[in-house]
Short mmCIF file of N, CA and C in Angstrom, two decimals:
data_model
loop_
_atom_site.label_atom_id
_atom_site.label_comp_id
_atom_site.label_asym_id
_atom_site.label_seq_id
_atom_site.Cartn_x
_atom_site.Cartn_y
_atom_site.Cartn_z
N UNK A 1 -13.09 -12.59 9.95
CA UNK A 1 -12.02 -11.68 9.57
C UNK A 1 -10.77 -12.45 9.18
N UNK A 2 -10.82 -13.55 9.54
CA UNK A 2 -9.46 -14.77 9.27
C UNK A 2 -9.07 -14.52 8.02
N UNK A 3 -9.78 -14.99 7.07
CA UNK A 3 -9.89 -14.67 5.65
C UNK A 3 -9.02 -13.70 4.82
N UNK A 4 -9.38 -12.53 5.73
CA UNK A 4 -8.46 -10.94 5.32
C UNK A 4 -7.05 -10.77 5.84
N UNK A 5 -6.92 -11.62 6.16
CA UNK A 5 -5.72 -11.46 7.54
C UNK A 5 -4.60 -11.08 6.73
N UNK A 6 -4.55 -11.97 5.41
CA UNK A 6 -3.25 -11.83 4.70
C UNK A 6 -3.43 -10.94 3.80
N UNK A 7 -4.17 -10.43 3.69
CA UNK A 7 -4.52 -8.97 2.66
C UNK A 7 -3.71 -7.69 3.58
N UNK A 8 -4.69 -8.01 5.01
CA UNK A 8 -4.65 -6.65 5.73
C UNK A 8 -3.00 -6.54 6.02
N UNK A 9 -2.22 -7.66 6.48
CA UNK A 9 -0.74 -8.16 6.65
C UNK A 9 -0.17 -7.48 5.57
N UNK A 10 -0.49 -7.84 4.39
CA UNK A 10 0.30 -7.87 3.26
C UNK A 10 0.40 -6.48 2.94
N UNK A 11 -0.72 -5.29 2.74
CA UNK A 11 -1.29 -3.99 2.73
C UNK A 11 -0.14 -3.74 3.78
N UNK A 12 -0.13 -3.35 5.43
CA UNK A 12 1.03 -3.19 6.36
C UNK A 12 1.80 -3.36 5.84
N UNK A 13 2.22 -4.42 5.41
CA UNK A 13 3.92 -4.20 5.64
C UNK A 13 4.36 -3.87 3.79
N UNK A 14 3.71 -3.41 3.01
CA UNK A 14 3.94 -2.77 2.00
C UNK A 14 4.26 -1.00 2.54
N UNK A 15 3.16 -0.61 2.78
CA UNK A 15 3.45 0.62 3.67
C UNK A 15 4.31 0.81 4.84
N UNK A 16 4.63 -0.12 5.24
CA UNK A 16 5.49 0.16 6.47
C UNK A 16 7.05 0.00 5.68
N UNK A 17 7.25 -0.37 4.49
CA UNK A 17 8.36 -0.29 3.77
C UNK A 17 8.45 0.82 2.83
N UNK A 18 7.43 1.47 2.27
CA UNK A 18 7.14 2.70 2.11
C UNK A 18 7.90 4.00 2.72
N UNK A 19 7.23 3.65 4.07
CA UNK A 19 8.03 4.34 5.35
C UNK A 19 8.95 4.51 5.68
N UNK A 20 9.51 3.10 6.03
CA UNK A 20 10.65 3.30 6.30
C UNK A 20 11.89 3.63 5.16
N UNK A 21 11.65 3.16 4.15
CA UNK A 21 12.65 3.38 2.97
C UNK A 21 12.65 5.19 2.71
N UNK A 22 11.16 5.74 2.50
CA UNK A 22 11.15 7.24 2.08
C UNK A 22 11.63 8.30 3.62
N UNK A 23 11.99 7.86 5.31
CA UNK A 23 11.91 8.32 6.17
C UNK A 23 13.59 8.15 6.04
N UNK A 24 14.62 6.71 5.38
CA UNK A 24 15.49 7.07 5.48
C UNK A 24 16.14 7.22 4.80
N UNK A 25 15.45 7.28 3.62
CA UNK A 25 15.94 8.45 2.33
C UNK A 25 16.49 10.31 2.58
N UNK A 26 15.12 10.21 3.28
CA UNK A 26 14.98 11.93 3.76
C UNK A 26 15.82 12.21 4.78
N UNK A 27 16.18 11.48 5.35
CA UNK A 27 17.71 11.57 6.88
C UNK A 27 18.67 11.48 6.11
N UNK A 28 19.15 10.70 5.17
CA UNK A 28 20.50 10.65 4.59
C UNK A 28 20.22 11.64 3.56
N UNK A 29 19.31 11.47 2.51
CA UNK A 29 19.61 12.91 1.29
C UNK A 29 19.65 13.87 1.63
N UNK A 30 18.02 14.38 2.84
CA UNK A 30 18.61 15.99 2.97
C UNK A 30 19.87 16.09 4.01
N UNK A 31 20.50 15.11 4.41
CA UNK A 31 21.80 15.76 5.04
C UNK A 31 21.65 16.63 6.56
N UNK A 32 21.81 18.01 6.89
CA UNK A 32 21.39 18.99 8.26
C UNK A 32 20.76 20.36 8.02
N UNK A 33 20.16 20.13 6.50
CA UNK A 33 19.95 21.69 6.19
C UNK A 33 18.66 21.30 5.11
N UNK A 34 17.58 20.69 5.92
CA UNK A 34 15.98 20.44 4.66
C UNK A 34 15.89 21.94 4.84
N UNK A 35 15.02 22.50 3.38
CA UNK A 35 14.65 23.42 3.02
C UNK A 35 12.91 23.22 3.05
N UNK A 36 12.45 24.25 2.67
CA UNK A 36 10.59 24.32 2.92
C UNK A 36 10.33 23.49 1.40
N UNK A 37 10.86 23.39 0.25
CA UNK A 37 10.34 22.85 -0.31
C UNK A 37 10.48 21.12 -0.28
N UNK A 38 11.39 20.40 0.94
CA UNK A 38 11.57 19.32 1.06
C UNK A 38 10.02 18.73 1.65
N UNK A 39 9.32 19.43 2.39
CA UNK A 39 8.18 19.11 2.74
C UNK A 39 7.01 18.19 1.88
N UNK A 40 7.30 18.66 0.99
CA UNK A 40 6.72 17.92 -0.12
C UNK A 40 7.09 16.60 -0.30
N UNK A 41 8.54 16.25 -0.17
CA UNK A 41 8.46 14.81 -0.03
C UNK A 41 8.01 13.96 0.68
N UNK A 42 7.78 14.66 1.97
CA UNK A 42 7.54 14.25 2.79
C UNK A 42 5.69 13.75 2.92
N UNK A 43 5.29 14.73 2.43
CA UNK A 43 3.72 14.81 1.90
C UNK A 43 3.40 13.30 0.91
N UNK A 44 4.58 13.34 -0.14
CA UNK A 44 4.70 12.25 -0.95
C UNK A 44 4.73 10.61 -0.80
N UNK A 45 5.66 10.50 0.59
CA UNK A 45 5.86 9.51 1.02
C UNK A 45 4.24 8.93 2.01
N UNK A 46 3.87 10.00 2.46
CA UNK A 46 2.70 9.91 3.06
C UNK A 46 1.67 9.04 1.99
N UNK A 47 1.53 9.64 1.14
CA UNK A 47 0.05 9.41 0.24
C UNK A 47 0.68 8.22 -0.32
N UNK A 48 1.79 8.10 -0.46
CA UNK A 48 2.39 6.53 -1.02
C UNK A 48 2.18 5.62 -0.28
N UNK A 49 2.37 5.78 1.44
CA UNK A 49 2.00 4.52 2.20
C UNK A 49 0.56 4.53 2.20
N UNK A 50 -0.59 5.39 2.41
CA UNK A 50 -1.48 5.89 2.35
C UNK A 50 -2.79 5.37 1.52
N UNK A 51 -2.29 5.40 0.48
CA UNK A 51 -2.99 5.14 -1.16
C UNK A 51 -2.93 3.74 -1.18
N UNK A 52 -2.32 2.50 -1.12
CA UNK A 52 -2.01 1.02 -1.06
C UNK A 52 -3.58 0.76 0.34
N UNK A 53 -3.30 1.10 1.14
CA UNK A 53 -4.19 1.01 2.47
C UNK A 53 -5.49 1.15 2.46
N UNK A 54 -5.73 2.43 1.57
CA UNK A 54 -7.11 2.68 1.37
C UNK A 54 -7.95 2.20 0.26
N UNK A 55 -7.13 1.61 -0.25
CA UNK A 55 -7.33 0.89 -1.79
C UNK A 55 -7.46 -0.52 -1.07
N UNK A 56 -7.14 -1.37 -0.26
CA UNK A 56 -7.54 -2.37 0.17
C UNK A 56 -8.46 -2.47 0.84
N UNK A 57 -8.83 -1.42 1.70
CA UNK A 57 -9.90 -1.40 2.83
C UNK A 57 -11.03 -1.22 2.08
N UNK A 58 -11.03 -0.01 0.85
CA UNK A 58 -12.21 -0.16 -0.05
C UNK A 58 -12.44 -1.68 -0.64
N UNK A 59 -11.44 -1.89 -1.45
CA UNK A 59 -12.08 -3.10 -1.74
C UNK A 59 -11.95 -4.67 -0.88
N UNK A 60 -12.15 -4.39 0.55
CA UNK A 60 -13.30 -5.34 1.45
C UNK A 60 -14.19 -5.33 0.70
N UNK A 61 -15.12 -6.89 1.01
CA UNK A 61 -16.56 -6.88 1.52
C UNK A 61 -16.79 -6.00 2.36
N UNK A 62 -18.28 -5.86 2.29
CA UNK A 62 -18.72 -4.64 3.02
C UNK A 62 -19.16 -5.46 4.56
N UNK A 63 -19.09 -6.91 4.57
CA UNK A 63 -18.94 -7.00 5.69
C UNK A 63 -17.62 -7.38 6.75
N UNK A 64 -16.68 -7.97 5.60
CA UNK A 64 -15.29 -7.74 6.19
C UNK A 64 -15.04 -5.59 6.40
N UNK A 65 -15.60 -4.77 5.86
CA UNK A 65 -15.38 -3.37 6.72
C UNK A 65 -15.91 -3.41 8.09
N UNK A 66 -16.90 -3.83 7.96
CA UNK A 66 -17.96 -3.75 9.45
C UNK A 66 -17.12 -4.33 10.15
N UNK A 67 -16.19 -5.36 10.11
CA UNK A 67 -15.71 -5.93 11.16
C UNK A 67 -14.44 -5.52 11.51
N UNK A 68 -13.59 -4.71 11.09
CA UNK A 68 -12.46 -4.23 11.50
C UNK A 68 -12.35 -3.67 12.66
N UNK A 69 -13.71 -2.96 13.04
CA UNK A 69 -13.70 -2.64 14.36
C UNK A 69 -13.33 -3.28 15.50
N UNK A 70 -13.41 -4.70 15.22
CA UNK A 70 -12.97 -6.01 15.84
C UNK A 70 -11.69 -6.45 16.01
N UNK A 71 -10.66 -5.67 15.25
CA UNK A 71 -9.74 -6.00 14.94
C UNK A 71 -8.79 -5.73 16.49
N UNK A 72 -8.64 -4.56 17.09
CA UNK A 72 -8.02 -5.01 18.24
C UNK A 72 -8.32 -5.68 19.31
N UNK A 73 -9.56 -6.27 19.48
CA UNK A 73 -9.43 -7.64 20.38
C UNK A 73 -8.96 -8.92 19.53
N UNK A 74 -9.19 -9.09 18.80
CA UNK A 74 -8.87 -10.43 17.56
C UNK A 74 -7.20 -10.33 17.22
N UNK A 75 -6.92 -9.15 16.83
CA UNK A 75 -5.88 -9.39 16.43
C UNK A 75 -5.11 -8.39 16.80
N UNK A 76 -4.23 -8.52 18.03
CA UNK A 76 -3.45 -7.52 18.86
C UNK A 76 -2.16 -7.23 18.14
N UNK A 77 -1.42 -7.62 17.69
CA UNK A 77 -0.03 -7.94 17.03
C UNK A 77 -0.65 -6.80 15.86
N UNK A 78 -1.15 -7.15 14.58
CA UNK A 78 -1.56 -6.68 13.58
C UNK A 78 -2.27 -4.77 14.06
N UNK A 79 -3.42 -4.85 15.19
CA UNK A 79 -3.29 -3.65 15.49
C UNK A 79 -2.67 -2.76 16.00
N UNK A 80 -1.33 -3.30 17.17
CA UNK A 80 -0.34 -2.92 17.31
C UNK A 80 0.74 -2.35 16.39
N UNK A 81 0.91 -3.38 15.31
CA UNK A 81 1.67 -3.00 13.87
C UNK A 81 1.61 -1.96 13.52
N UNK A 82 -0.23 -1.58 13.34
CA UNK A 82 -0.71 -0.49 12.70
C UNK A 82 -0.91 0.66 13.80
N UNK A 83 -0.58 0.51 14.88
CA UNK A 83 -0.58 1.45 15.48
C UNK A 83 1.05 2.06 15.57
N UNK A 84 2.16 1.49 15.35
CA UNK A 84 3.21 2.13 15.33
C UNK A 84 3.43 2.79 13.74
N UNK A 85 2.88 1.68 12.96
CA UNK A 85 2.79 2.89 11.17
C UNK A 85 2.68 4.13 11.00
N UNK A 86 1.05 4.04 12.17
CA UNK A 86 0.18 5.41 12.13
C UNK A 86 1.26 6.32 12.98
N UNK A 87 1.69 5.68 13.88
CA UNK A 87 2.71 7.09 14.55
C UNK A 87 3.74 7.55 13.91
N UNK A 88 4.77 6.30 13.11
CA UNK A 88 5.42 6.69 12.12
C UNK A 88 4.97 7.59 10.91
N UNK A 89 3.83 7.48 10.71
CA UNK A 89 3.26 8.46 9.66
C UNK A 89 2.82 10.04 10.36
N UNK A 90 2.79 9.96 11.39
CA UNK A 90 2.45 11.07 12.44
C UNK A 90 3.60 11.83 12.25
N UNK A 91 5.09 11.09 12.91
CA UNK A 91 5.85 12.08 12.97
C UNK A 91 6.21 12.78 11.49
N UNK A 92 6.58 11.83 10.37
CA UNK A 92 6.46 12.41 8.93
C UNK A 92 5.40 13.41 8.96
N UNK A 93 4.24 13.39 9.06
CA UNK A 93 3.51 14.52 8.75
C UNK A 93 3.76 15.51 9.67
N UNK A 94 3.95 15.43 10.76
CA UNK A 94 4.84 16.65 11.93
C UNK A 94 5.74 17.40 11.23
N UNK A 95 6.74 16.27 10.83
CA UNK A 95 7.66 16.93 10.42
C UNK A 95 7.40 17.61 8.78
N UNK A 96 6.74 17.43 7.94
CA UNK A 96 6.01 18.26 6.86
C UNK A 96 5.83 19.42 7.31
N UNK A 97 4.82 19.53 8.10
CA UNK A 97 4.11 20.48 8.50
C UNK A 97 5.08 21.66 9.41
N UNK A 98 6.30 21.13 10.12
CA UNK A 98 6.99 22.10 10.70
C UNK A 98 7.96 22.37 9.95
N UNK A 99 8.34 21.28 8.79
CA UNK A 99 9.49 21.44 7.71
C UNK A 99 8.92 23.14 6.91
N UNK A 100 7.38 23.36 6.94
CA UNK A 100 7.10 23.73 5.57
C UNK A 100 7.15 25.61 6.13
N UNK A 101 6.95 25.37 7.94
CA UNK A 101 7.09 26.73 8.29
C UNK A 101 8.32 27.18 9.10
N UNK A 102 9.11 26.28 8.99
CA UNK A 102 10.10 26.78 10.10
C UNK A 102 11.20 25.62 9.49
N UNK A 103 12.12 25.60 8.35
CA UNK A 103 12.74 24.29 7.78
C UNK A 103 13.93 24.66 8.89
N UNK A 104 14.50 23.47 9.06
CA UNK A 104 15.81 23.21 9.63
C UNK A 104 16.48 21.63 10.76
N UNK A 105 14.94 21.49 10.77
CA UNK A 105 14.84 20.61 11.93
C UNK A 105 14.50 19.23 11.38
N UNK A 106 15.61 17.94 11.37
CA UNK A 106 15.11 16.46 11.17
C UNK A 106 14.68 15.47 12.45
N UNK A 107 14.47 16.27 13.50
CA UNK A 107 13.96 15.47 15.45
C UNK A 107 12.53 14.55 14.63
N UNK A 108 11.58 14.85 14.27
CA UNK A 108 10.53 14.25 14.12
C UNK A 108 10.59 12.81 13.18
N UNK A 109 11.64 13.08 12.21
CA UNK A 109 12.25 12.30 11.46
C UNK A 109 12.75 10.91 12.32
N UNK A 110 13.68 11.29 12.88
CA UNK A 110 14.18 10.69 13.65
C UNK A 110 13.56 9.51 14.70
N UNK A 111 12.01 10.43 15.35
CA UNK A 111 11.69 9.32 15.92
C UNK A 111 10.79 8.40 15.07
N UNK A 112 10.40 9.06 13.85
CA UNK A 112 9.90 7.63 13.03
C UNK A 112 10.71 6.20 13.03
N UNK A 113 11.88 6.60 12.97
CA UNK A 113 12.72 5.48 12.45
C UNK A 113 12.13 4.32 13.93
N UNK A 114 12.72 4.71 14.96
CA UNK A 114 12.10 3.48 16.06
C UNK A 114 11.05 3.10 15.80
N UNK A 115 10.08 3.37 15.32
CA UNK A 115 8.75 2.87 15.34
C UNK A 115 8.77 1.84 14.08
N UNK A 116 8.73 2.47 13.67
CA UNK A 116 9.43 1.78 11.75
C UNK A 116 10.07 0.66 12.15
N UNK A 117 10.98 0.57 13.11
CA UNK A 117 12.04 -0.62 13.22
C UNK A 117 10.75 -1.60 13.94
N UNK A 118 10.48 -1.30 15.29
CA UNK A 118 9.48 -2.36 15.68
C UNK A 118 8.73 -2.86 15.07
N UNK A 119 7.76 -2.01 14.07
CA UNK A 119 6.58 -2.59 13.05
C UNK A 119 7.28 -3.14 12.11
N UNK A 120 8.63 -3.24 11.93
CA UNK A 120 9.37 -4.16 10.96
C UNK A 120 9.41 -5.19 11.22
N UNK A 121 10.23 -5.28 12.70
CA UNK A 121 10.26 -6.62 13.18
C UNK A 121 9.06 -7.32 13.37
N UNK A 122 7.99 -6.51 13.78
CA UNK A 122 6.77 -7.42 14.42
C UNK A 122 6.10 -8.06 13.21
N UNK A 123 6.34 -7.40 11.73
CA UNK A 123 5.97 -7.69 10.65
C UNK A 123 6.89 -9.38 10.21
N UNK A 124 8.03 -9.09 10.47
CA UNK A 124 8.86 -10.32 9.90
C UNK A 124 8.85 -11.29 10.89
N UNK A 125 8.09 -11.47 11.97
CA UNK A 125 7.69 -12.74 12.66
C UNK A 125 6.66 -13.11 12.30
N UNK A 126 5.79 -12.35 11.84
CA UNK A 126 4.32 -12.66 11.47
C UNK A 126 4.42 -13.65 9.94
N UNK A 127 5.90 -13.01 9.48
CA UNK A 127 6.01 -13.65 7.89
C UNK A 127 6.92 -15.31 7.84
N UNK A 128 7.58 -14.99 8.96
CA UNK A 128 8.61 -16.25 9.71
C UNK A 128 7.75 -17.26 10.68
N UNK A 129 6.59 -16.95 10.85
CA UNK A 129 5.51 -17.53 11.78
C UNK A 129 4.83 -18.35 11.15
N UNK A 130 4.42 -17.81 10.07
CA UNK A 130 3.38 -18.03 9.12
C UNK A 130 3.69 -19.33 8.08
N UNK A 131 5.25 -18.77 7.57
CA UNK A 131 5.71 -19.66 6.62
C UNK A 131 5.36 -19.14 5.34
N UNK A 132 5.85 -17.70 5.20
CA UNK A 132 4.94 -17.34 3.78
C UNK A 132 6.34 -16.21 3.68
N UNK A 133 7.61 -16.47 4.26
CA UNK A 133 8.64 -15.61 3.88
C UNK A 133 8.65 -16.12 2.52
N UNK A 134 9.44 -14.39 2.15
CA UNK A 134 10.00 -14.16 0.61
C UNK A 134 10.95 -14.86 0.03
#
């Protein structure tokens, strides 16, 4: 799995900037008053981090797929990463989904951002570690 490491890295933290950029877009533009059709951006930002991810995982080898399963004993940091994305993408879609029946409320919003911040940082040691900063 060594091999993929900087694919699967590189894939993360494209989406996790995705995230965080479209999560604090949507806190500062809509302001204290999202409407039901803001939901949709929110939908948007989703399939944007979304679409990059699944487009890499397809094109694995089919035996670098088989082995991802491997990935949180091998590589704790990296599944950790992706485990705060996925929650960051959780609360965005929460908040879609409650934006689209009941608009008024940015709480779900909100706790993306912490998560977002950690998988940032944990991302820019991995890039400061590595020796492959921008």
């Amino acid at each position: 799995m060594s091999g993929y490491d900087t694919r699967l890295w590189r894939v993360l933290d494209r989406a996790l900037l995705i995230l965080a950029v479209g999560t604090l877009g949507l806190l500062v533009g809509l302001g204290d008053s999202p409407r039901r059709a803001d939901s949709v951006l929110g939908l948007l930002i989703l399939a944007a981090a979304v679409l990059p991810i699944a487009v890499t995982v397809g094109r694995l080898p089919s035996h670098a797929r088989a082995r991802l399963r491997e990935l949180p004993r091998r590589r704790r940091l990296l599944t950790v990463t992706a485990f705060l994305a996925a929650c960051a993408a959780m609360c965005i879609a929460l908040w879609s989904l409650h934006n689209a029946l009941a608009p008024g409320t940015l709480a779900p919003l909100a706790l993306a951002v912490p998560a977002l911040a950690v998988a940032g940082v944990a991302t820019l040691g991995v890039r400061l570690a590595s020796g492959r900063g921008r």
